[in-house]
PDB file of C-alpha atoms in Angstrom:
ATOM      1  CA  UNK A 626     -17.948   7.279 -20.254  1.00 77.00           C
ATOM      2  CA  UNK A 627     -20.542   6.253 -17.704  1.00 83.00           C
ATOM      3  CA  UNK A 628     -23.251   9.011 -16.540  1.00 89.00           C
ATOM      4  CA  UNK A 629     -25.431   8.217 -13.769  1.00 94.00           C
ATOM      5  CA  UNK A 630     -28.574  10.460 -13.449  1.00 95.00           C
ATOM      6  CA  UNK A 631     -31.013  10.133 -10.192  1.00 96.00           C
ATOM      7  CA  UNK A 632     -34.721  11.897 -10.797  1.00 92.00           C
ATOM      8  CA  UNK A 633     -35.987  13.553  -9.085  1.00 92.00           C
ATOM      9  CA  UNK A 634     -33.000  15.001  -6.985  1.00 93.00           C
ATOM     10  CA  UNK A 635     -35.719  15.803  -4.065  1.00 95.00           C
ATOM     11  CA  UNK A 636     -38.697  13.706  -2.888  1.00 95.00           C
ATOM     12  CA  UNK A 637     -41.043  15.115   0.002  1.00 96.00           C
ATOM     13  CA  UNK A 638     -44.108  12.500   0.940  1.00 96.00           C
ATOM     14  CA  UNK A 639     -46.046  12.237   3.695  1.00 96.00           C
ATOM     15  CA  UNK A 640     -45.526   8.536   6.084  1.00 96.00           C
ATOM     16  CA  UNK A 641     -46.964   5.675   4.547  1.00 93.00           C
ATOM     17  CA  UNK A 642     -46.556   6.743   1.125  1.00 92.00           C
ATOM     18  CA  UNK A 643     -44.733   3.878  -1.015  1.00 90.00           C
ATOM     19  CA  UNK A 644     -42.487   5.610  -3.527  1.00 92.00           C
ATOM     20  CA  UNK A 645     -39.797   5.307  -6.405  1.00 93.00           C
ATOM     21  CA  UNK A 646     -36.995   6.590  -6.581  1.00 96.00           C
ATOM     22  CA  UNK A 647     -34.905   6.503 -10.272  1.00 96.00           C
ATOM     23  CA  UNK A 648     -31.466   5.985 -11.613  1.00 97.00           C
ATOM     24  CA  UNK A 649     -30.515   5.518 -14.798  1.00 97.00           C
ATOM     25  CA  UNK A 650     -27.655   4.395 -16.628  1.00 95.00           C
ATOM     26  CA  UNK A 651     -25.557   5.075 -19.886  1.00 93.00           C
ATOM     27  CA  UNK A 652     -23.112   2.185 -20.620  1.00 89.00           C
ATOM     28  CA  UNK A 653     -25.234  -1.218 -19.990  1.00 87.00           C
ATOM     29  CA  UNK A 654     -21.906  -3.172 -19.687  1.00 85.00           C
ATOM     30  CA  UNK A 655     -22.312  -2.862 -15.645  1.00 87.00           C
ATOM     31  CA  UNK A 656     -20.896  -5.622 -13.533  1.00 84.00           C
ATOM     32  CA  UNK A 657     -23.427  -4.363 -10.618  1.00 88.00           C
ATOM     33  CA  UNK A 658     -25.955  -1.764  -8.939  1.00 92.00           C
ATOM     34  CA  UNK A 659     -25.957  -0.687  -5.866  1.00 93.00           C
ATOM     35  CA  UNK A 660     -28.112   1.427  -3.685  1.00 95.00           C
ATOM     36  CA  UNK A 661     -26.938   3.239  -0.609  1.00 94.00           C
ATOM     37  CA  UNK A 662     -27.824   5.842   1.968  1.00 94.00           C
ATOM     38  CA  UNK A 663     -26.985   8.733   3.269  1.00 92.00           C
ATOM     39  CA  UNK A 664     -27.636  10.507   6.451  1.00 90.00           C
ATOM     40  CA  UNK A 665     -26.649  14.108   6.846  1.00 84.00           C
ATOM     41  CA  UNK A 666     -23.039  14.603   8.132  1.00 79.00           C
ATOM     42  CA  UNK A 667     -22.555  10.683   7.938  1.00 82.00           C
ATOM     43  CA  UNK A 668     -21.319   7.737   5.417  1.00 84.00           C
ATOM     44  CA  UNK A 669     -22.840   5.553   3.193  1.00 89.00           C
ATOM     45  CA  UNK A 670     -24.662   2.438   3.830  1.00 90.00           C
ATOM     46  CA  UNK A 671     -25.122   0.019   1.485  1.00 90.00           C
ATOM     47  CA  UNK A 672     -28.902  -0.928   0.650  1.00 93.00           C
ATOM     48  CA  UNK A 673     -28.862  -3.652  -1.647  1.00 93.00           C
ATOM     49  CA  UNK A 674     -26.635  -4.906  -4.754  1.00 90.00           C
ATOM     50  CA  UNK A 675     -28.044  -6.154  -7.864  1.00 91.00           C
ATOM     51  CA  UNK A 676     -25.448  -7.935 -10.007  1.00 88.00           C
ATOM     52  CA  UNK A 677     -25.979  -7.577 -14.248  1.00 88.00           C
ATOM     53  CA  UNK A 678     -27.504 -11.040 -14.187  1.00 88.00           C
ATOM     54  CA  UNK A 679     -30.169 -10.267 -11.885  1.00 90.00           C
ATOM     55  CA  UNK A 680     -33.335  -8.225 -12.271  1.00 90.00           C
ATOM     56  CA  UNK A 681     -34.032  -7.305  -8.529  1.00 90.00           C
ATOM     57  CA  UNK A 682     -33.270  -7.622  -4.934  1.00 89.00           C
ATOM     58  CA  UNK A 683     -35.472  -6.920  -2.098  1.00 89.00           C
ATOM     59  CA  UNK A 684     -34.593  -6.571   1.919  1.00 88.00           C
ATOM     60  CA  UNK A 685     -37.430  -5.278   4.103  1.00 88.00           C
ATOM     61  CA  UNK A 686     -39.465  -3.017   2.332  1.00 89.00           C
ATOM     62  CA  UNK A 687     -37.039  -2.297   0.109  1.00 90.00           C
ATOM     63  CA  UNK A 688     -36.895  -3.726  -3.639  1.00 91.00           C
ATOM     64  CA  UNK A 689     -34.630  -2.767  -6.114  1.00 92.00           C
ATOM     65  CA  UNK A 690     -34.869  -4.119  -9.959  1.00 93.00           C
ATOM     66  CA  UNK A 691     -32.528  -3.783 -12.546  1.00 94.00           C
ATOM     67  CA  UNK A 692     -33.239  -3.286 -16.200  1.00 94.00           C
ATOM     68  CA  UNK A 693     -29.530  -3.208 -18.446  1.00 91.00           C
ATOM     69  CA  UNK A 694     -31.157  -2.812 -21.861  1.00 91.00           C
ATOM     70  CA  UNK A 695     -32.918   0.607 -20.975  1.00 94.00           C
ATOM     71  CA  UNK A 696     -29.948   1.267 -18.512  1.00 95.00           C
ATOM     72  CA  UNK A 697     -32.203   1.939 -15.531  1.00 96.00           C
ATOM     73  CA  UNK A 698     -32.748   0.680 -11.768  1.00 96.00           C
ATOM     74  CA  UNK A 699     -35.773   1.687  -9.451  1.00 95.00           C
ATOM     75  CA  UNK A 700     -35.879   1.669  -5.761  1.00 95.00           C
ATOM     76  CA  UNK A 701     -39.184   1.272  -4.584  1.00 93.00           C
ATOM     77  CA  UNK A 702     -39.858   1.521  -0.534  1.00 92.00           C
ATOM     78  CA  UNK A 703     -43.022   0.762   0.763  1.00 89.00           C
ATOM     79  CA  UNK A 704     -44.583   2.303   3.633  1.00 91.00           C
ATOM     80  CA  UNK A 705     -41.941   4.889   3.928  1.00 93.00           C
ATOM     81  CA  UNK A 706     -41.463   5.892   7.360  1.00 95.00           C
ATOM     82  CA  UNK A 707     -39.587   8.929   9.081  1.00 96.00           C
ATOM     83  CA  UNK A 708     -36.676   7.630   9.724  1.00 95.00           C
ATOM     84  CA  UNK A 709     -36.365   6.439   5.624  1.00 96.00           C
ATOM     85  CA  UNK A 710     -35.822  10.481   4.953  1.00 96.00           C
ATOM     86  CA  UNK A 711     -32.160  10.484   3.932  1.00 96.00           C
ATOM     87  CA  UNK A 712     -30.363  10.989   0.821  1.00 95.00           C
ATOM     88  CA  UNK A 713     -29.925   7.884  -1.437  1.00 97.00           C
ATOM     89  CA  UNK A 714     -27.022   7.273  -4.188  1.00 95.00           C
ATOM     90  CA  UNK A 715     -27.222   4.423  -6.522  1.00 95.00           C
ATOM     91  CA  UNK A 716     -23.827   3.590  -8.151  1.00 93.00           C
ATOM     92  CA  UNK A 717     -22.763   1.377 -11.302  1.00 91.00           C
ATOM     93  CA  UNK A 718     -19.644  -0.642 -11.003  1.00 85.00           C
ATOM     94  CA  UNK A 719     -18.118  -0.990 -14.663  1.00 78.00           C
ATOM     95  CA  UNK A 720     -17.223  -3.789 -16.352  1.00 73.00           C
ATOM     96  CA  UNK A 721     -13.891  -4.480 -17.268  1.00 64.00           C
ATOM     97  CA  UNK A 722     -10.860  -6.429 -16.580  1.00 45.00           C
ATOM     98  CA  UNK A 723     -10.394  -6.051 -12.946  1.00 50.00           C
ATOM     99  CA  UNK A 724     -13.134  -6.951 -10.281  1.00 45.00           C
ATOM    100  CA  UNK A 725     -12.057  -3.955  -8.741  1.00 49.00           C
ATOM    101  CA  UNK A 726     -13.040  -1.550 -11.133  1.00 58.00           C
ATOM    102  CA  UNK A 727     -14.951   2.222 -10.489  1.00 72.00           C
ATOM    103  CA  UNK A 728     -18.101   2.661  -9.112  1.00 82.00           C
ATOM    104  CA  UNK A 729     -19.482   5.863 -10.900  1.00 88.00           C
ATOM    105  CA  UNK A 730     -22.534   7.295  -8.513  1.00 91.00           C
ATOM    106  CA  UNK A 731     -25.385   9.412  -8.923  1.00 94.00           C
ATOM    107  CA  UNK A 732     -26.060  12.870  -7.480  1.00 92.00           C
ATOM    108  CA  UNK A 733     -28.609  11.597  -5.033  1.00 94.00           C
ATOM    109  CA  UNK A 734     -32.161  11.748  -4.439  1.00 96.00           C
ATOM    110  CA  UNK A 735     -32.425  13.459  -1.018  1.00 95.00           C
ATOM    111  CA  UNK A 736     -35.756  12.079   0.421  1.00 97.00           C
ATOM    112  CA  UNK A 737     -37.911  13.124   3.312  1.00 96.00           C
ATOM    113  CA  UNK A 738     -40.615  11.623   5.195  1.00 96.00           C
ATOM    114  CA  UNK A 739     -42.977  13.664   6.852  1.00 95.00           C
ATOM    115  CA  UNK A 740     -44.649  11.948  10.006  1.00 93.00           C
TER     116      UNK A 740
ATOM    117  CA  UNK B 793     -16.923  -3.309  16.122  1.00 62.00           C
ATOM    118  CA  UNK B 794     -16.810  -0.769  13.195  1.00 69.00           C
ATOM    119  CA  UNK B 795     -15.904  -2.277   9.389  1.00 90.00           C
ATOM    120  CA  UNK B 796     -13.810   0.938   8.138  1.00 94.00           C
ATOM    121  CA  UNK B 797     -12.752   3.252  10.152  1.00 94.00           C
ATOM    122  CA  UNK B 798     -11.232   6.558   9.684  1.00 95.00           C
ATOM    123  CA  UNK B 799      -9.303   9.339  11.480  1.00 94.00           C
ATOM    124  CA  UNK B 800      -9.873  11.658  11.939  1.00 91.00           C
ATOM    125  CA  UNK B 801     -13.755  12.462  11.660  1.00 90.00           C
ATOM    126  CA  UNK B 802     -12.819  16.176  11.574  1.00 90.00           C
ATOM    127  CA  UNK B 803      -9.805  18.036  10.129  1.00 90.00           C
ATOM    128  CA  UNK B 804      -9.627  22.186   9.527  1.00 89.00           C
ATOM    129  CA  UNK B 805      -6.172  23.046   8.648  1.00 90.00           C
ATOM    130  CA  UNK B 806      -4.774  26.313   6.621  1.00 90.00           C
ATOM    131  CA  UNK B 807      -3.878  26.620   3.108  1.00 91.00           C
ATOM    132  CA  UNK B 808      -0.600  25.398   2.038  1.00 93.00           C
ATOM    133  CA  UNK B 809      -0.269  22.807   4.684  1.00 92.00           C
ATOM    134  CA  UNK B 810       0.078  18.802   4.624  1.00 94.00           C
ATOM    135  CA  UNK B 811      -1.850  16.859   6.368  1.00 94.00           C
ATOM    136  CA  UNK B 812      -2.987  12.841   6.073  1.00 95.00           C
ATOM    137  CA  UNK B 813      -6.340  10.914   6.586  1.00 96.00           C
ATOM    138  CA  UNK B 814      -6.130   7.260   7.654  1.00 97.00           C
ATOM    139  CA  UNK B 815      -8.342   4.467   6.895  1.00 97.00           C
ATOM    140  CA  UNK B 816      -8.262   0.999   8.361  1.00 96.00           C
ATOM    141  CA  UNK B 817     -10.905  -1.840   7.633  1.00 95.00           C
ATOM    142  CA  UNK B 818     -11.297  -5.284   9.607  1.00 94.00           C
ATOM    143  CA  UNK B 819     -13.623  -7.111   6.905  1.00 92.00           C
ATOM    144  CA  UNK B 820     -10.210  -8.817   5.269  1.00 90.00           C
ATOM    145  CA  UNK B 821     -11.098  -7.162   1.990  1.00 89.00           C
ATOM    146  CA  UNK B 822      -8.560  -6.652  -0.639  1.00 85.00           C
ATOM    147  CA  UNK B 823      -9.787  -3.762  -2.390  1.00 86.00           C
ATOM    148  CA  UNK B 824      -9.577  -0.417  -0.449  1.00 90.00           C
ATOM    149  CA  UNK B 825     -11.077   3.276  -2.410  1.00 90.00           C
ATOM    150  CA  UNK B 826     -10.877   6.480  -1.239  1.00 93.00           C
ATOM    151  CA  UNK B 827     -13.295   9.046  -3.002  1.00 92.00           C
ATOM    152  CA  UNK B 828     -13.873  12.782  -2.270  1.00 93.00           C
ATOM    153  CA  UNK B 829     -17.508  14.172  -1.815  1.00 92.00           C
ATOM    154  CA  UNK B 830     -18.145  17.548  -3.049  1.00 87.00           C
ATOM    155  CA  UNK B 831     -20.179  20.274  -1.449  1.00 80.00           C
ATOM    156  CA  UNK B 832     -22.895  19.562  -3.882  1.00 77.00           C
ATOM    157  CA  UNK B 833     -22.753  16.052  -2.563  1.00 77.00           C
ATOM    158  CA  UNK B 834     -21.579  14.685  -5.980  1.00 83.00           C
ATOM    159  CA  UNK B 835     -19.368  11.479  -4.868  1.00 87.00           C
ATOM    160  CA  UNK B 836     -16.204  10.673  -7.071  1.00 87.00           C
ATOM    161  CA  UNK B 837     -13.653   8.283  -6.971  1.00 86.00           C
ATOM    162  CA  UNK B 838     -10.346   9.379  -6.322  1.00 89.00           C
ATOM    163  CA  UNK B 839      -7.813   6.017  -5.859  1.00 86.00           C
ATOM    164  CA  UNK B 840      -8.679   2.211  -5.685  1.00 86.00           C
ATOM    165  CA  UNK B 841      -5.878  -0.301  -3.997  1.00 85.00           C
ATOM    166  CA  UNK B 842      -5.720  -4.184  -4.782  1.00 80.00           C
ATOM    167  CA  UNK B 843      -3.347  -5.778  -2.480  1.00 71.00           C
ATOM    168  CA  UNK B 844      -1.952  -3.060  -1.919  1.00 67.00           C
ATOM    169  CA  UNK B 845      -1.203  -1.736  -5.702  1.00 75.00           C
ATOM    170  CA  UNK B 846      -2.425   1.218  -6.944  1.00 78.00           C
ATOM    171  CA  UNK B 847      -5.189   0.330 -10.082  1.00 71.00           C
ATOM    172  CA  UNK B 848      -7.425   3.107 -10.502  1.00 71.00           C
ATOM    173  CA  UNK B 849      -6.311   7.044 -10.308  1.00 73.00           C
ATOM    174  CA  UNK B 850      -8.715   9.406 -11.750  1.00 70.00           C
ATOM    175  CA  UNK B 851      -6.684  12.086 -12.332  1.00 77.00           C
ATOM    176  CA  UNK B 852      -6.438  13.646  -9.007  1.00 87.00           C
ATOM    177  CA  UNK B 853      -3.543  15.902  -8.869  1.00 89.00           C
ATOM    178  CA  UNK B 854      -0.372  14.305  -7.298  1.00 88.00           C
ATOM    179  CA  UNK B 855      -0.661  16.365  -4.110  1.00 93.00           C
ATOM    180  CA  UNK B 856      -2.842  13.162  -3.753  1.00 93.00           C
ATOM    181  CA  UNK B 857      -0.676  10.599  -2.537  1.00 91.00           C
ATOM    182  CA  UNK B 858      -2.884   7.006  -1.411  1.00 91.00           C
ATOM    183  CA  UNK B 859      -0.559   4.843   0.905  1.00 90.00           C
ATOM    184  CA  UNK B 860      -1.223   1.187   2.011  1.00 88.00           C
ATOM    185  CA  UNK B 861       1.039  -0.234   4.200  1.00 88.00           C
ATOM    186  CA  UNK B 862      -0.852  -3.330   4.293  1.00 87.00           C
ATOM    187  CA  UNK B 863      -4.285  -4.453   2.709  1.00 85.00           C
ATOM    188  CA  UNK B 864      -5.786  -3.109   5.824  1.00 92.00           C
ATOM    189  CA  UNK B 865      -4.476  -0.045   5.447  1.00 93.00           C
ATOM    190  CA  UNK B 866      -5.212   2.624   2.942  1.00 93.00           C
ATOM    191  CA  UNK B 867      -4.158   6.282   4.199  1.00 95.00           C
ATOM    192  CA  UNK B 868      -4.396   9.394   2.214  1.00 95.00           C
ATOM    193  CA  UNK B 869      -1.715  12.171   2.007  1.00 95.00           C
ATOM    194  CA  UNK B 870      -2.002  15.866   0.680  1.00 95.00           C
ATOM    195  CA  UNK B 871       0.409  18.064   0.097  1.00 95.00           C
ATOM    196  CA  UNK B 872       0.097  22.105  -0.356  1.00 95.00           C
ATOM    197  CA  UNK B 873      -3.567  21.736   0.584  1.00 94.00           C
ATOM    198  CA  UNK B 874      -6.118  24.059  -1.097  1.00 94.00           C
ATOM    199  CA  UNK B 875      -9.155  26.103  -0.827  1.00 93.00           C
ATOM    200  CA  UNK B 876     -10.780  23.736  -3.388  1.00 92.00           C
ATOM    201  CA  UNK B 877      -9.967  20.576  -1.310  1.00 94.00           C
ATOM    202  CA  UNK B 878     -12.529  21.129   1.329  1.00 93.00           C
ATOM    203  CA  UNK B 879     -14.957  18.125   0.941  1.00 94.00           C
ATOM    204  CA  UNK B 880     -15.553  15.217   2.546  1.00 94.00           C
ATOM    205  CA  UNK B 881     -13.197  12.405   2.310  1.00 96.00           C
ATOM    206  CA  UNK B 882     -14.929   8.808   2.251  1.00 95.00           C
ATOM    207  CA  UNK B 883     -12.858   5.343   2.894  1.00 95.00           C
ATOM    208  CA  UNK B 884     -14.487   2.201   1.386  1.00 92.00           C
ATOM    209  CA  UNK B 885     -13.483  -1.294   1.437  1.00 91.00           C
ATOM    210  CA  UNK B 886     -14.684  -4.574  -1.082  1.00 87.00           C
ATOM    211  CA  UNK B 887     -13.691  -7.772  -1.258  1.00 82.00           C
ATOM    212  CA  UNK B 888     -12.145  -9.102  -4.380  1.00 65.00           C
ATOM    213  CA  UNK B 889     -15.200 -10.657  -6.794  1.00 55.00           C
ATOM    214  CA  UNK B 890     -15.224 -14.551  -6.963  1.00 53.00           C
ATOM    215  CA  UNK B 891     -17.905 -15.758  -9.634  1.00 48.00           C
ATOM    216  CA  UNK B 892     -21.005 -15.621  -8.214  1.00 41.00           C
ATOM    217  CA  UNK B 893     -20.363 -13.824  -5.199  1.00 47.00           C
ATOM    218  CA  UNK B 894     -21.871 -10.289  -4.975  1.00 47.00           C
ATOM    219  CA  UNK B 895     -19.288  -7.559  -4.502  1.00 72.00           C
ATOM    220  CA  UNK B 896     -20.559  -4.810  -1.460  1.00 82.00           C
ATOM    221  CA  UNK B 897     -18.869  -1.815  -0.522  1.00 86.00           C
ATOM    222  CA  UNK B 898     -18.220  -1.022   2.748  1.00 90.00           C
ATOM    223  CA  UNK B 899     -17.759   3.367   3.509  1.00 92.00           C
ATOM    224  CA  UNK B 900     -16.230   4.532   6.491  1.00 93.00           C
ATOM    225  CA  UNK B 901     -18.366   7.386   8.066  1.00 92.00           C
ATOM    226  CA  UNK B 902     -16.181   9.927   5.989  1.00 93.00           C
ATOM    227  CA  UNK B 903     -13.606  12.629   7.161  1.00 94.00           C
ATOM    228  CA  UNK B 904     -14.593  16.485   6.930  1.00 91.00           C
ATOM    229  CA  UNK B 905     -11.833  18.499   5.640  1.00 92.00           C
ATOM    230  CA  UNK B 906     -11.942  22.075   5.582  1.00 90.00           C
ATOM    231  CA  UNK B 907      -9.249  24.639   4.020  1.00 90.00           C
ATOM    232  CA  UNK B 908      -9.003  28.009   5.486  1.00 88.00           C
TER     233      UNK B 908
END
């Protein structure tokens, strides 16, 4: 069974800071990663997808990299800003015999950026 | 124009009734989920639809009952509602995988259910 684990679950930095946030992994068959964010009392948006043959993707000053064999992806956002603080979920879609298969998420790292 | 929508964004209803959320996305994707989030935030899967057949069902009890009337379409029904069903309720859409194509979900901005 896949387990997703997110450290650390809270991340307070000041503006400017560039930081990392963690997920890792426990089944390495993964079809993709994705990132996504949360703002309090609303949905998800997605951040960026890595699929299993790929090793990062990057979008602004985001960059996420993807490393099957140890089962783990970073986030890394540069110059964080205020309006970064939000809660952010990564999820790993299994691999299997339909495209369509589950996405098991994380518990979040709730992030905030203090101006 | 919004990509998945749901209705409604708010719902507080007593115990023991039966009430349905309803989901509707305009990307043309053939994959619609609906997944409950937990007041600790956890996110979990709760039904996946492929054209409109039912392949994923993580055993959620069957006072869950998805319903897609087309592949736009993905409401969800509950029956005998209960205290432990208060959560939020998120919609997502995909579109089927071809090779080489990345797969992206798309969440609707989620449906607050509370049981009283």
């Amino acid at each position: 069974k896949q387990e997703v684990t997110q450290i650390p679950a809270a991340l307070s930095v000041p503006e400017g800071e560039n930081l990392v946030l963690n997920c890792s992994f426990t089944d390495s068959a993964i079809y993709n990663l994705q990132w996504f964010r949360q703002d309090p009392g609303k949905g998800l948006t997605s951040l960026l997808l890595i699929q299993s043959s790929q090793r990062e993707q990057t979008s602004g000053r985001l960059n996420a990299s993807l490393d099957k064999s140890s089962g783990r992806s970073t986030l890394y956002i540069a110059a964080s800003q205020p309006g970064d603080s939000a809660t952010y979920l990564c999820a790993v879609r299994r691999k299997g015999s339909t495209n369509a298969g589950k996405s098991t998420f994380g518990d979040g790292t709730t992030l905030t950026v203090k101006p | 124009d919004t990509a998945v929508s749901q209705t409604p964004k708010y719902l507080v209803t007593q115990m023991g009734n039966d009430k349905s959320i309803k989901c509707e996305q305009n990307l043309g994707h053939d994959t619609m989920y609906w997944y409950k989030q937990d007041s600790k935030k956890f996110l979990k899967i709760m039904f996946s639809y492929n054209n409109k057949e039912l392949i994923i069902n993580e055993t959620v009890p069957n006072r869950f009952s998805p319903k897609s009337p087309d592949k736009a379409h993905l409401n969800l029904h509950i029956n005998s509602l209960e205290l432990g069903d208060s959560a939020v309720y998120f919609c997502a859409s995909s579109q089927v995988e071809l090779a080489g194509v990345a797969e992206t979900q798309y969440f609707g901005p989620g449906t607050r259910l509370l049981v009283l």
